[in-house]
XYZ file of C-alpha atoms in Angstrom:
468
model
C 41.099 -19.213 -11.098
C 40.324 -20.393 -7.556
C 41.304 -23.757 -6.170
C 38.065 -25.695 -5.755
C 37.223 -27.773 -2.693
C 34.717 -29.696 -4.808
C 36.836 -30.355 -7.876
C 36.234 -34.047 -7.389
C 32.505 -33.469 -7.008
C 31.759 -30.975 -9.778
C 32.906 -32.229 -13.172
C 31.521 -30.259 -16.065
C 31.830 -30.871 -19.780
C 29.945 -28.820 -22.357
C 30.307 -26.169 -25.006
C 28.091 -23.116 -25.338
C 28.677 -19.548 -26.371
C 26.074 -16.799 -26.248
C 24.547 -18.031 -29.508
C 24.386 -21.631 -28.371
C 27.300 -22.704 -30.596
C 30.313 -24.800 -29.648
C 33.176 -22.669 -28.376
C 36.433 -24.413 -27.452
C 37.660 -23.261 -24.078
C 34.314 -21.858 -22.895
C 33.674 -22.078 -19.167
C 30.820 -22.035 -16.678
C 30.764 -20.363 -13.278
C 29.674 -22.455 -10.284
C 28.519 -21.087 -6.915
C 27.477 -23.236 -3.943
C 25.633 -22.980 -0.647
C 25.378 -26.108 1.470
C 23.010 -26.884 4.305
C 25.956 -27.507 6.633
C 27.245 -23.972 5.791
C 30.548 -25.311 4.495
C 29.841 -23.219 1.429
C 28.013 -19.873 1.584
C 27.434 -18.573 -1.932
C 31.010 -19.653 -2.558
C 32.452 -19.484 -6.058
C 34.186 -22.645 -7.218
C 36.645 -23.166 -10.062
C 35.267 -22.184 -13.437
C 34.397 -25.303 -15.395
C 35.823 -26.019 -18.831
C 33.039 -26.702 -21.316
C 33.356 -29.326 -24.067
C 30.948 -31.170 -26.353
C 31.196 -34.595 -24.708
C 27.902 -36.581 -24.494
C 26.023 -37.122 -21.209
C 27.537 -39.751 -18.952
C 24.821 -40.046 -16.259
C 21.334 -41.487 -16.024
C 19.886 -38.341 -14.413
C 19.603 -35.511 -16.909
C 18.474 -31.892 -16.620
C 17.591 -30.564 -20.045
C 17.767 -26.780 -20.378
C 15.954 -25.376 -23.405
C 16.391 -21.618 -24.065
C 13.932 -21.812 -26.951
C 11.088 -22.647 -24.562
C 10.540 -19.397 -22.696
C 8.079 -18.412 -19.995
C 7.586 -15.284 -17.853
C 9.954 -12.302 -17.832
C 11.787 -11.755 -14.572
C 11.604 -8.318 -12.945
C 13.767 -8.825 -9.878
C 14.573 -10.316 -6.491
C 14.775 -8.577 -3.143
C 13.062 -7.766 0.145
C 11.275 -4.948 1.974
C 12.798 -1.682 3.114
C 10.549 -1.354 6.145
C 10.900 1.580 8.517
C 12.731 -0.741 10.945
C 15.121 -2.022 8.286
C 15.979 1.461 7.022
C 16.432 2.813 10.582
C 18.775 -0.025 11.548
C 20.825 0.310 8.370
C 21.019 4.094 8.637
C 22.427 4.154 12.170
C 24.827 1.235 11.723
C 28.589 1.929 11.577
C 28.842 -0.490 8.622
C 26.012 1.196 6.705
C 27.848 1.506 3.385
C 29.162 -2.032 3.478
C 25.707 -3.398 4.329
C 24.162 -1.616 1.373
C 26.948 -2.827 -0.929
C 26.533 -6.400 0.267
C 22.804 -6.163 -0.446
C 22.647 -4.205 -3.702
C 25.969 -4.352 -5.526
C 26.370 -7.182 -8.039
C 30.149 -6.974 -7.813
C 30.472 -6.733 -4.019
C 27.256 -8.439 -2.910
C 24.108 -10.180 -4.096
C 22.743 -7.450 -6.379
C 19.168 -7.179 -5.124
C 17.083 -5.632 -7.895
C 13.595 -5.146 -6.420
C 12.482 -3.603 -3.109
C 9.055 -3.413 -1.503
C 8.282 -0.168 0.350
C 5.505 0.065 2.961
C 3.350 3.185 2.527
C 3.337 4.253 6.158
C 3.883 1.910 9.072
C 3.732 -1.859 8.909
C 4.241 -4.012 12.006
C 7.932 -3.038 11.781
C 8.617 0.597 12.672
C 11.315 2.186 14.816
C 10.721 5.938 14.522
C 8.065 6.858 15.360
C 7.569 3.682 17.386
C 3.848 3.496 16.644
C 1.472 3.135 13.756
C 1.393 6.034 11.314
C 0.407 7.002 7.782
C 1.234 10.023 5.642
C -1.950 11.807 6.680
C -2.797 11.246 10.330
C -5.348 13.521 12.008
C -6.782 13.898 15.520
C -9.740 11.627 16.205
C -12.964 12.943 14.742
C -11.294 15.145 12.113
C -11.256 14.596 8.348
C -9.443 16.199 5.409
C -10.749 14.878 2.053
C -8.509 17.334 0.185
C -5.404 15.835 1.868
C -4.090 19.336 2.522
C -1.639 18.119 5.181
C -0.402 15.005 3.344
C 3.352 14.547 3.846
C 6.019 11.849 3.387
C 8.339 13.666 5.806
C 8.433 10.615 8.093
C 10.341 8.760 5.333
C 12.888 11.491 4.669
C 15.389 10.908 7.521
C 16.372 7.302 6.698
C 13.949 5.420 4.397
C 14.376 7.617 1.327
C 18.182 7.992 1.737
C 18.567 4.212 2.011
C 16.492 3.689 -1.133
C 18.432 6.329 -3.052
C 21.741 4.745 -2.054
C 20.426 1.311 -3.005
C 19.445 2.703 -6.399
C 22.907 4.176 -6.811
C 24.430 0.754 -6.214
C 21.865 -1.043 -8.393
C 20.650 1.409 -11.076
C 18.117 -1.139 -12.380
C 16.446 -1.287 -8.957
C 12.644 -1.319 -9.052
C 10.333 -0.334 -6.198
C 6.922 -1.653 -5.202
C 4.716 0.274 -2.754
C 2.113 -1.226 -0.408
C -0.113 0.322 2.293
C -0.871 -1.580 5.500
C -3.735 0.793 6.272
C -5.476 3.881 5.028
C -5.392 6.844 7.451
C -7.700 6.141 10.383
C -10.089 8.981 9.507
C -10.966 7.138 6.263
C -11.935 3.939 8.079
C -14.701 2.326 10.077
C -14.042 2.132 12.947
C -11.657 5.073 13.046
C -8.459 3.186 13.846
C -5.241 2.212 12.098
C -5.290 -1.227 13.681
C -8.040 -3.110 11.875
C -11.291 -1.842 10.465
C -12.117 -1.275 6.806
C -12.145 1.548 4.297
C -15.401 3.489 4.166
C -16.910 3.680 0.691
C -17.232 7.465 0.937
C -13.445 7.622 1.492
C -12.559 5.802 -1.747
C -11.778 9.072 -3.611
C -9.569 10.334 -0.780
C -7.671 7.036 -0.546
C -7.063 7.066 -4.302
C -5.722 10.615 -3.941
C -3.512 9.352 -1.086
C -1.858 6.903 -3.529
C -1.387 9.630 -6.142
C 0.168 12.058 -3.643
C 2.558 9.342 -2.444
C 3.666 8.470 -5.974
C 4.207 12.130 -6.847
C 6.086 12.870 -3.610
C 8.391 9.871 -4.068
C 9.006 10.900 -7.675
C 10.005 14.375 -6.472
C 12.389 12.707 -4.014
C 14.049 10.870 -6.902
C 12.283 7.522 -6.533
C 9.952 6.171 -9.202
C 7.504 3.480 -8.063
C 7.226 0.632 -10.570
C 4.246 -1.204 -9.071
C 1.830 -0.920 -6.181
C -0.533 -3.241 -4.410
C -3.854 -1.911 -3.168
C -3.667 -3.353 0.337
C -1.298 -5.621 2.238
C -3.023 -8.829 3.357
C -6.599 -7.597 2.838
C -8.088 -10.642 4.570
C -6.240 -9.944 7.824
C -6.942 -7.425 10.591
C -5.160 -6.953 13.896
C -5.647 -4.688 16.892
C -1.914 -4.280 17.571
C -0.522 -2.884 14.309
C -1.791 -1.129 11.158
C -4.063 -3.424 9.127
C -7.205 -3.045 7.076
C -9.751 -5.526 5.761
C -10.859 -5.122 2.164
C -13.191 -7.536 0.402
C -12.605 -8.596 -3.189
C -15.689 -6.668 -4.268
C -14.474 -3.537 -2.478
C -11.024 -3.875 -4.009
C -12.447 -4.242 -7.515
C -14.704 -1.211 -7.008
C -11.885 0.899 -5.597
C -9.619 0.009 -8.536
C -12.113 0.483 -11.368
C -13.942 3.574 -10.105
C -11.188 5.458 -8.286
C -7.545 4.351 -8.225
C -7.166 3.234 -11.834
C -8.829 6.241 -13.463
C -7.093 8.730 -11.144
C -3.578 7.385 -11.792
C -4.318 7.304 -15.512
C -5.565 10.899 -15.475
C -2.496 12.068 -13.528
C -0.070 10.262 -15.835
C 1.230 8.037 -13.026
C 2.540 4.785 -14.511
C 2.800 2.218 -11.688
C 1.329 -1.193 -12.338
C -1.600 -1.975 -10.036
C -1.504 -5.430 -8.444
C -4.454 -7.105 -6.741
C -4.573 -9.387 -3.680
C -1.108 -9.338 -1.939
C -1.938 -12.154 0.441
C -1.485 -15.894 0.859
C -1.589 -18.767 -1.604
C -4.605 -20.355 0.109
C -7.279 -17.960 -1.209
C -6.991 -17.725 -5.014
C -10.724 -17.013 -5.175
C -10.064 -13.424 -4.066
C -7.717 -12.389 -6.901
C -9.887 -14.305 -9.355
C -12.906 -12.275 -8.247
C -11.034 -9.005 -8.829
C -9.705 -10.083 -12.214
C -13.093 -11.449 -13.267
C -14.519 -7.929 -12.992
C -13.862 -6.655 -16.541
C -13.713 -2.981 -15.564
C -11.253 -3.583 -12.731
C -9.324 -6.025 -14.906
C -8.556 -3.245 -17.371
C -6.484 -1.430 -14.718
C -4.828 -4.462 -13.064
C -1.410 -5.650 -14.230
C -1.307 -8.775 -12.080
C -1.612 -10.364 -8.671
C 0.682 -10.458 -5.633
C 1.237 -13.414 -3.289
C 2.565 -14.358 0.174
C 3.852 -17.703 1.455
C 2.249 -18.123 4.867
C -0.592 -20.467 3.870
C -1.332 -22.648 0.870
C 1.055 -23.666 -1.910
C 2.482 -21.856 -4.908
C 0.406 -23.791 -7.454
C -2.444 -21.391 -6.563
C -0.546 -18.836 -8.647
C -0.781 -21.156 -11.650
C -4.545 -21.473 -11.214
C -4.972 -17.702 -11.438
C -2.492 -17.505 -14.290
C -4.393 -20.089 -16.326
C -7.598 -18.090 -15.896
C -5.905 -14.781 -16.782
C -2.725 -15.545 -18.749
C -2.268 -11.878 -19.712
C -1.740 -10.858 -16.067
C 1.583 -11.034 -14.245
C 2.295 -13.013 -11.084
C 4.356 -11.291 -8.374
C 5.617 -12.971 -5.234
C 5.878 -10.192 -2.655
C 6.428 -11.503 0.887
C 7.855 -14.379 2.904
C 9.756 -14.172 6.181
C 12.096 -16.474 7.980
C 11.866 -16.616 11.735
C 12.440 -18.334 15.036
C 9.964 -21.046 14.018
C 12.804 -22.463 11.875
C 16.246 -21.461 13.169
C 17.988 -24.319 11.330
C 20.022 -23.071 8.344
C 19.627 -26.236 6.287
C 15.875 -26.662 6.653
C 15.214 -22.951 6.096
C 17.386 -23.002 2.980
C 15.640 -26.063 1.559
C 12.128 -24.756 2.350
C 12.750 -21.353 0.792
C 14.287 -22.737 -2.364
C 11.687 -25.469 -2.905
C 8.593 -23.410 -2.147
C 9.502 -19.849 -3.066
C 12.589 -19.391 -5.215
C 11.906 -22.469 -7.338
C 8.235 -23.208 -6.624
C 6.810 -19.705 -6.965
C 8.950 -18.951 -10.012
C 8.006 -22.210 -11.752
C 4.403 -21.141 -11.092
C 4.831 -17.852 -12.905
C 6.333 -15.368 -10.409
C 8.172 -12.460 -11.996
C 9.536 -11.297 -8.635
C 10.566 -12.976 -5.412
C 10.559 -10.581 -2.460
C 11.233 -11.529 1.135
C 10.195 -9.502 4.175
C 12.522 -7.233 6.227
C 15.917 -6.454 4.724
C 17.244 -6.004 8.261
C 16.121 -6.616 11.845
C 17.967 -6.505 15.139
C 18.948 -9.322 17.494
C 15.524 -9.072 19.160
C 13.629 -9.567 15.871
C 12.639 -5.913 15.747
C 12.020 -3.093 16.202
C 8.345 -3.999 15.880
C 5.115 -2.403 17.045
C 3.015 -5.559 16.945
C 2.335 -8.395 14.564
C 5.283 -10.747 14.082
C 7.540 -10.789 17.130
C 9.849 -13.607 15.975
C 10.518 -12.762 12.319
C 14.071 -12.900 10.988
C 15.570 -10.301 8.668
C 17.656 -10.995 5.611
C 20.378 -9.473 7.775
C 20.578 -9.165 11.565
C 22.137 -5.937 12.822
C 23.372 -5.343 16.353
C 24.928 -2.052 17.452
C 28.266 -3.055 15.914
C 27.932 -6.364 14.069
C 26.175 -7.757 10.999
C 24.971 -11.312 10.442
C 23.972 -12.386 6.944
C 21.179 -14.890 7.399
C 20.202 -17.940 5.390
C 17.742 -15.823 3.383
C 20.627 -13.630 2.217
C 22.405 -16.563 0.608
C 19.236 -18.031 -0.875
C 18.371 -14.657 -2.427
C 21.893 -14.344 -3.762
C 21.707 -17.590 -5.704
C 19.252 -15.851 -8.022
C 19.598 -12.078 -7.554
C 23.335 -12.029 -8.270
C 23.007 -13.924 -11.542
C 19.502 -13.475 -12.979
C 19.446 -10.074 -14.656
C 16.338 -7.872 -14.743
C 14.678 -8.612 -18.061
C 15.715 -12.269 -18.065
C 13.133 -14.875 -19.003
C 12.517 -18.195 -17.366
C 13.351 -21.091 -19.666
C 12.484 -24.778 -19.552
C 14.482 -27.096 -17.309
C 13.868 -30.649 -16.182
C 12.479 -30.675 -12.641
C 12.593 -33.694 -10.329
C 10.494 -32.953 -7.230
C 11.906 -34.466 -4.070
C 15.299 -35.091 -5.609
C 16.791 -32.529 -7.971
C 14.684 -29.376 -8.175
C 15.579 -26.724 -10.734
C 14.725 -23.413 -12.336
C 16.562 -21.866 -15.288
C 16.799 -18.464 -16.964
C 18.065 -16.776 -20.112
C 19.580 -13.362 -19.409
C 19.390 -10.362 -21.780
C 23.117 -10.863 -22.510
C 22.269 -14.451 -23.602
C 23.988 -16.082 -20.630
C 22.167 -19.015 -19.059
C 21.558 -19.513 -15.347
C 20.560 -22.828 -13.784
C 19.703 -23.109 -10.079
C 19.764 -26.750 -8.998
C 18.841 -27.919 -5.495
C 19.717 -31.380 -4.251
C 17.113 -32.028 -1.552
C 18.275 -35.600 -1.004
C 20.458 -36.835 1.857
C 23.019 -38.244 -0.601
C 24.974 -36.676 -3.464
C 23.372 -36.736 -6.890
C 25.189 -37.194 -10.187
C 23.440 -35.570 -13.129
C 24.029 -34.154 -16.587
C 22.923 -30.709 -17.694
C 22.049 -30.913 -21.384
C 21.472 -28.034 -23.780
C 21.208 -29.217 -27.364
C 24.349 -31.240 -28.081
C 26.225 -29.736 -25.142
C 26.541 -31.374 -21.754
C 27.695 -30.658 -18.225
C 28.221 -33.599 -15.893
C 27.678 -32.623 -12.264
C 27.970 -34.374 -8.916
C 26.157 -32.198 -6.388
C 26.594 -32.865 -2.651
C 23.603 -33.645 -0.447
C 21.399 -30.747 0.716
C 23.257 -28.253 -1.447
C 22.208 -25.652 -3.993
C 24.310 -24.737 -7.005
C 23.993 -21.797 -9.356
C 25.652 -22.477 -12.693
C 26.060 -19.666 -15.221
C 27.458 -20.064 -18.720
């Protein structure tokens, strides 16, 4: 057992085995990250659990009998840039272990995969899809469709990640249809022509089949990344809610069903500030039949928009799919607090089954990029020889390392602005509590589950993961 620098600050007493019964000598694990970086996902002494009563006025009640959404995983995006940087790095194997191994790293369990280029691509250093043609040409049969651009480094990185984390799930998202399917005929902006709906549905099917042949099964897909955004400097495509519903119900959904392709179809995949869009798709009963849920980004609005959609369609899942750190907030403490409050606690308390950040890796110049965000930060920063694990790495780790795929969120007392929490029950019956002290002073609180108690003094601006 490690010597603990916070033995005087973290005093636990409780008793809980996997059936919720008193077990003399049971212990809880405690892991800390502090805003001042004194602790970076640092394991403390295991805590002896007894059945002593609460001794503080502030209590966090954890109730495993009150369950909410299942959890499918935590992770980030394997963009072309991220895969290229990882592939060529001399510490490639260690980087992948630190990202995907539970034992040696943070055990990421879900990865988002762009279908073609996003704003982050290194080779080729331009926009591309899996079926690009010279201007003015068309190929509705998709005779020359190919995922060969992903074979040198994207697919190998994903296969190695899956080897390290066998439970790893993948989500696929296009930034644009091939230009010949669009009006105007460009990757950067424009919209999908209605006469190209069948070809674009076939494009999805070919991708899913090609990735399956490469050894990678896609668990879920979104129809279009950020469908309310278009740009003239990187692949983007506008798609209205009505167009998305029509494409799903008349083309994509039936085609995938007919081909026996199982990925869940997710609508929206854009910011919290426009819940009317996913509601419009889900309110179409024919499209609704093919849609498993909705996907969300963090760049505008607040996470309670997810709850609004969930209340209207409680049978549909909520997936949080993108948020990036960047130069707009280089401060470790403030970035840690914002991410935990808004995304890892906020989005999950509002129904999210996944929490996915943006690039798994970028270089010291915030790239390589071909447009779009020029000051985004990766979960890791890779130079030619070195690796920096950024604040997002540690925030991810506080959940991904401990919350197992198939866990369910359980009830926990939440004190906005002071002690903010989210809790889970794992398939192996272990409990996980993530508690964030957002205050400028330490907080003393008791974690209570039934007649069992843990008394905790948590330093200011610090997050703790407790697992028992």
